[in-house]
């Protein structure tokens, strides 16, 4: 995911993960979107939405599927929110000095990072970043209905491949697996 010394900022990471949930469209982070006068007759300040297509919609979809699996049955299970679709990725820096969880729902994206400028080890079981993310995001999502991530776009198909060689399964293949891929594969 990137470390604090040579990686990206938490704000950049949250915006990058939001692009997965937004069909590959990246929107730079911003705080103020619009300030109007009390009577709404004048816009005092606004932030233009400078979005761009950062990746193919099919790539964003496939990444979301992988990151949903990380939360449902992988290293990010501590980030699950009851009744809400969640996708995300855990991470650990060298010597367990930082623990990451970069996650998103169809509503929000967020990133948690451990010690910003310390080499102090985080000695705990599991991923405290995922647990903190889950507690905060559960409260934020408390009154929101569950919402699906975007549907599978054109260009993504389901395939069954041999789990050993990755090719078309034959009668000799005992470990065929199904999954999705981009059609050009």
PDB file of N, CA, C and O in Angstrom, residues 30-61:
ATOM      1  N   UNK A  30     -11.126  16.700  -1.632  1.00  0.00           N
ATOM      2  CA  UNK A  30     -11.414  18.108  -1.399  1.00  0.00           C
ATOM      3  C   UNK A  30     -12.219  18.204  -0.115  1.00  0.00           C
ATOM      4  O   UNK A  30     -12.904  17.272   0.275  1.00  0.00           O
ATOM      5  N   UNK A  31     -12.165  19.344   0.493  1.00  0.00           N
ATOM      6  CA  UNK A  31     -12.903  19.544   1.730  1.00  0.00           C
ATOM      7  C   UNK A  31     -14.132  20.396   1.489  1.00  0.00           C
ATOM      8  O   UNK A  31     -15.235  20.021   1.816  1.00  0.00           O
ATOM      9  N   UNK A  32     -13.956  21.543   0.897  1.00  0.00           N
ATOM     10  CA  UNK A  32     -15.081  22.441   0.654  1.00  0.00           C
ATOM     11  C   UNK A  32     -15.620  22.186  -0.744  1.00  0.00           C
ATOM     12  O   UNK A  32     -14.880  22.220  -1.717  1.00  0.00           O
ATOM     13  N   UNK A  33     -16.898  21.933  -0.845  1.00  0.00           N
ATOM     14  CA  UNK A  33     -17.486  21.750  -2.164  1.00  0.00           C
ATOM     15  C   UNK A  33     -18.279  22.976  -2.599  1.00  0.00           C
ATOM     16  O   UNK A  33     -18.348  23.275  -3.780  1.00  0.00           O
ATOM     17  N   UNK A  34     -18.879  23.683  -1.625  1.00  0.00           N
ATOM     18  CA  UNK A  34     -19.648  24.869  -1.996  1.00  0.00           C
ATOM     19  C   UNK A  34     -20.071  25.612  -0.737  1.00  0.00           C
ATOM     20  O   UNK A  34     -20.530  25.007   0.228  1.00  0.00           O
ATOM     21  N   UNK A  35     -19.930  26.933  -0.756  1.00  0.00           N
ATOM     22  CA  UNK A  35     -20.420  27.782   0.318  1.00  0.00           C
ATOM     23  C   UNK A  35     -21.321  28.828  -0.315  1.00  0.00           C
ATOM     24  O   UNK A  35     -20.920  29.529  -1.245  1.00  0.00           O
ATOM     25  N   UNK A  36     -22.538  28.914   0.190  1.00  0.00           N
ATOM     26  CA  UNK A  36     -23.507  29.869  -0.339  1.00  0.00           C
ATOM     27  C   UNK A  36     -23.858  30.894   0.721  1.00  0.00           C
ATOM     28  O   UNK A  36     -23.708  30.645   1.918  1.00  0.00           O
ATOM     29  N   UNK A  37     -24.376  32.017   0.272  1.00  0.00           N
ATOM     30  CA  UNK A  37     -24.890  33.010   1.206  1.00  0.00           C
ATOM     31  C   UNK A  37     -26.112  32.430   1.917  1.00  0.00           C
ATOM     32  O   UNK A  37     -26.691  31.436   1.469  1.00  0.00           O
ATOM     33  N   UNK A  38     -26.506  33.029   3.044  1.00  0.00           N
ATOM     34  CA  UNK A  38     -27.638  32.515   3.825  1.00  0.00           C
ATOM     35  C   UNK A  38     -28.909  32.362   3.006  1.00  0.00           C
ATOM     36  O   UNK A  38     -29.675  31.428   3.211  1.00  0.00           O
ATOM     37  N   UNK A  39     -29.141  33.263   2.093  1.00  0.00           N
ATOM     38  CA  UNK A  39     -30.372  33.180   1.289  1.00  0.00           C
ATOM     39  C   UNK A  39     -30.174  32.379  -0.002  1.00  0.00           C
ATOM     40  O   UNK A  39     -31.060  32.329  -0.843  1.00  0.00           O
ATOM     41  N   UNK A  40     -29.017  31.767  -0.169  1.00  0.00           N
ATOM     42  CA  UNK A  40     -28.678  30.912  -1.313  1.00  0.00           C
ATOM     43  C   UNK A  40     -28.648  31.662  -2.646  1.00  0.00           C
ATOM     44  O   UNK A  40     -28.695  31.046  -3.703  1.00  0.00           O
ATOM     45  N   UNK A  41     -28.542  32.962  -2.594  1.00  0.00           N
ATOM     46  CA  UNK A  41     -28.544  33.737  -3.832  1.00  0.00           C
ATOM     47  C   UNK A  41     -27.156  33.893  -4.435  1.00  0.00           C
ATOM     48  O   UNK A  41     -27.028  34.265  -5.599  1.00  0.00           O
ATOM     49  N   UNK A  42     -26.117  33.606  -3.662  1.00  0.00           N
ATOM     50  CA  UNK A  42     -24.758  33.830  -4.147  1.00  0.00           C
ATOM     51  C   UNK A  42     -23.849  32.682  -3.713  1.00  0.00           C
ATOM     52  O   UNK A  42     -23.895  32.244  -2.565  1.00  0.00           O
ATOM     53  N   UNK A  43     -23.034  32.191  -4.648  1.00  0.00           N
ATOM     54  CA  UNK A  43     -22.025  31.193  -4.318  1.00  0.00           C
ATOM     55  C   UNK A  43     -20.773  31.941  -3.898  1.00  0.00           C
ATOM     56  O   UNK A  43     -20.201  32.709  -4.668  1.00  0.00           O
ATOM     57  N   UNK A  44     -20.366  31.730  -2.663  1.00  0.00           N
ATOM     58  CA  UNK A  44     -19.196  32.430  -2.123  1.00  0.00           C
ATOM     59  C   UNK A  44     -17.916  31.685  -2.487  1.00  0.00           C
ATOM     60  O   UNK A  44     -16.911  32.279  -2.839  1.00  0.00           O
ATOM     61  N   UNK A  45     -17.950  30.378  -2.417  1.00  0.00           N
ATOM     62  CA  UNK A  45     -16.789  29.559  -2.784  1.00  0.00           C
ATOM     63  C   UNK A  45     -17.279  28.205  -3.259  1.00  0.00           C
ATOM     64  O   UNK A  45     -18.302  27.707  -2.807  1.00  0.00           O
ATOM     65  N   UNK A  46     -16.555  27.612  -4.192  1.00  0.00           N
ATOM     66  CA  UNK A  46     -16.883  26.264  -4.631  1.00  0.00           C
ATOM     67  C   UNK A  46     -15.616  25.561  -5.075  1.00  0.00           C
ATOM     68  O   UNK A  46     -14.620  26.189  -5.404  1.00  0.00           O
ATOM     69  N   UNK A  47     -15.673  24.274  -5.059  1.00  0.00           N
ATOM     70  CA  UNK A  47     -14.562  23.450  -5.513  1.00  0.00           C
ATOM     71  C   UNK A  47     -15.036  22.708  -6.748  1.00  0.00           C
ATOM     72  O   UNK A  47     -16.016  21.972  -6.690  1.00  0.00           O
ATOM     73  N   UNK A  48     -14.368  22.930  -7.844  1.00  0.00           N
ATOM     74  CA  UNK A  48     -14.736  22.216  -9.058  1.00  0.00           C
ATOM     75  C   UNK A  48     -14.382  20.745  -8.916  1.00  0.00           C
ATOM     76  O   UNK A  48     -13.351  20.379  -8.372  1.00  0.00           O
ATOM     77  N   UNK A  49     -15.238  19.914  -9.418  1.00  0.00           N
ATOM     78  CA  UNK A  49     -15.039  18.481  -9.374  1.00  0.00           C
ATOM     79  C   UNK A  49     -14.238  18.065 -10.614  1.00  0.00           C
ATOM     80  O   UNK A  49     -14.787  17.933 -11.691  1.00  0.00           O
ATOM     81  N   UNK A  50     -12.958  17.893 -10.464  1.00  0.00           N
ATOM     82  CA  UNK A  50     -12.061  17.570 -11.570  1.00  0.00           C
ATOM     83  C   UNK A  50     -11.832  16.062 -11.655  1.00  0.00           C
ATOM     84  O   UNK A  50     -10.740  15.575 -11.440  1.00  0.00           O
ATOM     85  N   UNK A  51     -12.877  15.317 -11.948  1.00  0.00           N
ATOM     86  CA  UNK A  51     -12.770  13.862 -12.012  1.00  0.00           C
ATOM     87  C   UNK A  51     -12.155  13.417 -13.333  1.00  0.00           C
ATOM     88  O   UNK A  51     -12.256  14.112 -14.341  1.00  0.00           O
ATOM     89  N   UNK A  52     -11.532  12.243 -13.294  1.00  0.00           N
ATOM     90  CA  UNK A  52     -10.955  11.675 -14.515  1.00  0.00           C
ATOM     91  C   UNK A  52     -11.041  10.155 -14.446  1.00  0.00           C
ATOM     92  O   UNK A  52     -11.077   9.576 -13.365  1.00  0.00           O
ATOM     93  N   UNK A  53     -11.066   9.523 -15.601  1.00  0.00           N
ATOM     94  CA  UNK A  53     -11.106   8.061 -15.668  1.00  0.00           C
ATOM     95  C   UNK A  53      -9.694   7.555 -15.392  1.00  0.00           C
ATOM     96  O   UNK A  53      -8.805   7.678 -16.222  1.00  0.00           O
ATOM     97  N   UNK A  54      -9.474   6.985 -14.214  1.00  0.00           N
ATOM     98  CA  UNK A  54      -8.145   6.536 -13.801  1.00  0.00           C
ATOM     99  C   UNK A  54      -7.840   5.108 -14.248  1.00  0.00           C
ATOM    100  O   UNK A  54      -6.688   4.728 -14.378  1.00  0.00           O
ATOM    101  N   UNK A  55      -8.895   4.317 -14.444  1.00  0.00           N
ATOM    102  CA  UNK A  55      -8.731   2.927 -14.860  1.00  0.00           C
ATOM    103  C   UNK A  55     -10.002   2.492 -15.561  1.00  0.00           C
ATOM    104  O   UNK A  55     -11.028   3.166 -15.458  1.00  0.00           O
ATOM    105  N   UNK A  56      -9.914   1.375 -16.244  1.00  0.00           N
ATOM    106  CA  UNK A  56     -11.113   0.856 -16.899  1.00  0.00           C
ATOM    107  C   UNK A  56     -12.144   0.473 -15.843  1.00  0.00           C
ATOM    108  O   UNK A  56     -11.793   0.035 -14.742  1.00  0.00           O
ATOM    109  N   UNK A  57     -13.407   0.637 -16.191  1.00  0.00           N
ATOM    110  CA  UNK A  57     -14.488   0.248 -15.288  1.00  0.00           C
ATOM    111  C   UNK A  57     -14.368  -1.227 -14.909  1.00  0.00           C
ATOM    112  O   UNK A  57     -14.609  -1.611 -13.762  1.00  0.00           O
ATOM    113  N   UNK A  58     -13.959  -2.048 -15.858  1.00  0.00           N
ATOM    114  CA  UNK A  58     -13.807  -3.482 -15.581  1.00  0.00           C
ATOM    115  C   UNK A  58     -12.693  -3.735 -14.561  1.00  0.00           C
ATOM    116  O   UNK A  58     -12.817  -4.612 -13.704  1.00  0.00           O
ATOM    117  N   UNK A  59     -11.625  -2.959 -14.622  1.00  0.00           N
ATOM    118  CA  UNK A  59     -10.535  -3.100 -13.649  1.00  0.00           C
ATOM    119  C   UNK A  59     -11.019  -2.720 -12.260  1.00  0.00           C
ATOM    120  O   UNK A  59     -10.744  -3.426 -11.280  1.00  0.00           O
ATOM    121  N   UNK A  60     -11.758  -1.615 -12.153  1.00  0.00           N
ATOM    122  CA  UNK A  60     -12.292  -1.182 -10.857  1.00  0.00           C
ATOM    123  C   UNK A  60     -13.233  -2.245 -10.292  1.00  0.00           C
ATOM    124  O   UNK A  60     -13.196  -2.555  -9.096  1.00  0.00           O
ATOM    125  N   UNK A  61     -14.060  -2.817 -11.138  1.00  0.00           N
ATOM    126  CA  UNK A  61     -14.997  -3.852 -10.711  1.00  0.00           C
ATOM    127  C   UNK A  61     -14.241  -5.071 -10.170  1.00  0.00           C
ATOM    128  O   UNK A  61     -14.560  -5.590  -9.092  1.00  0.00           O
TER     129      UNK A  61
END
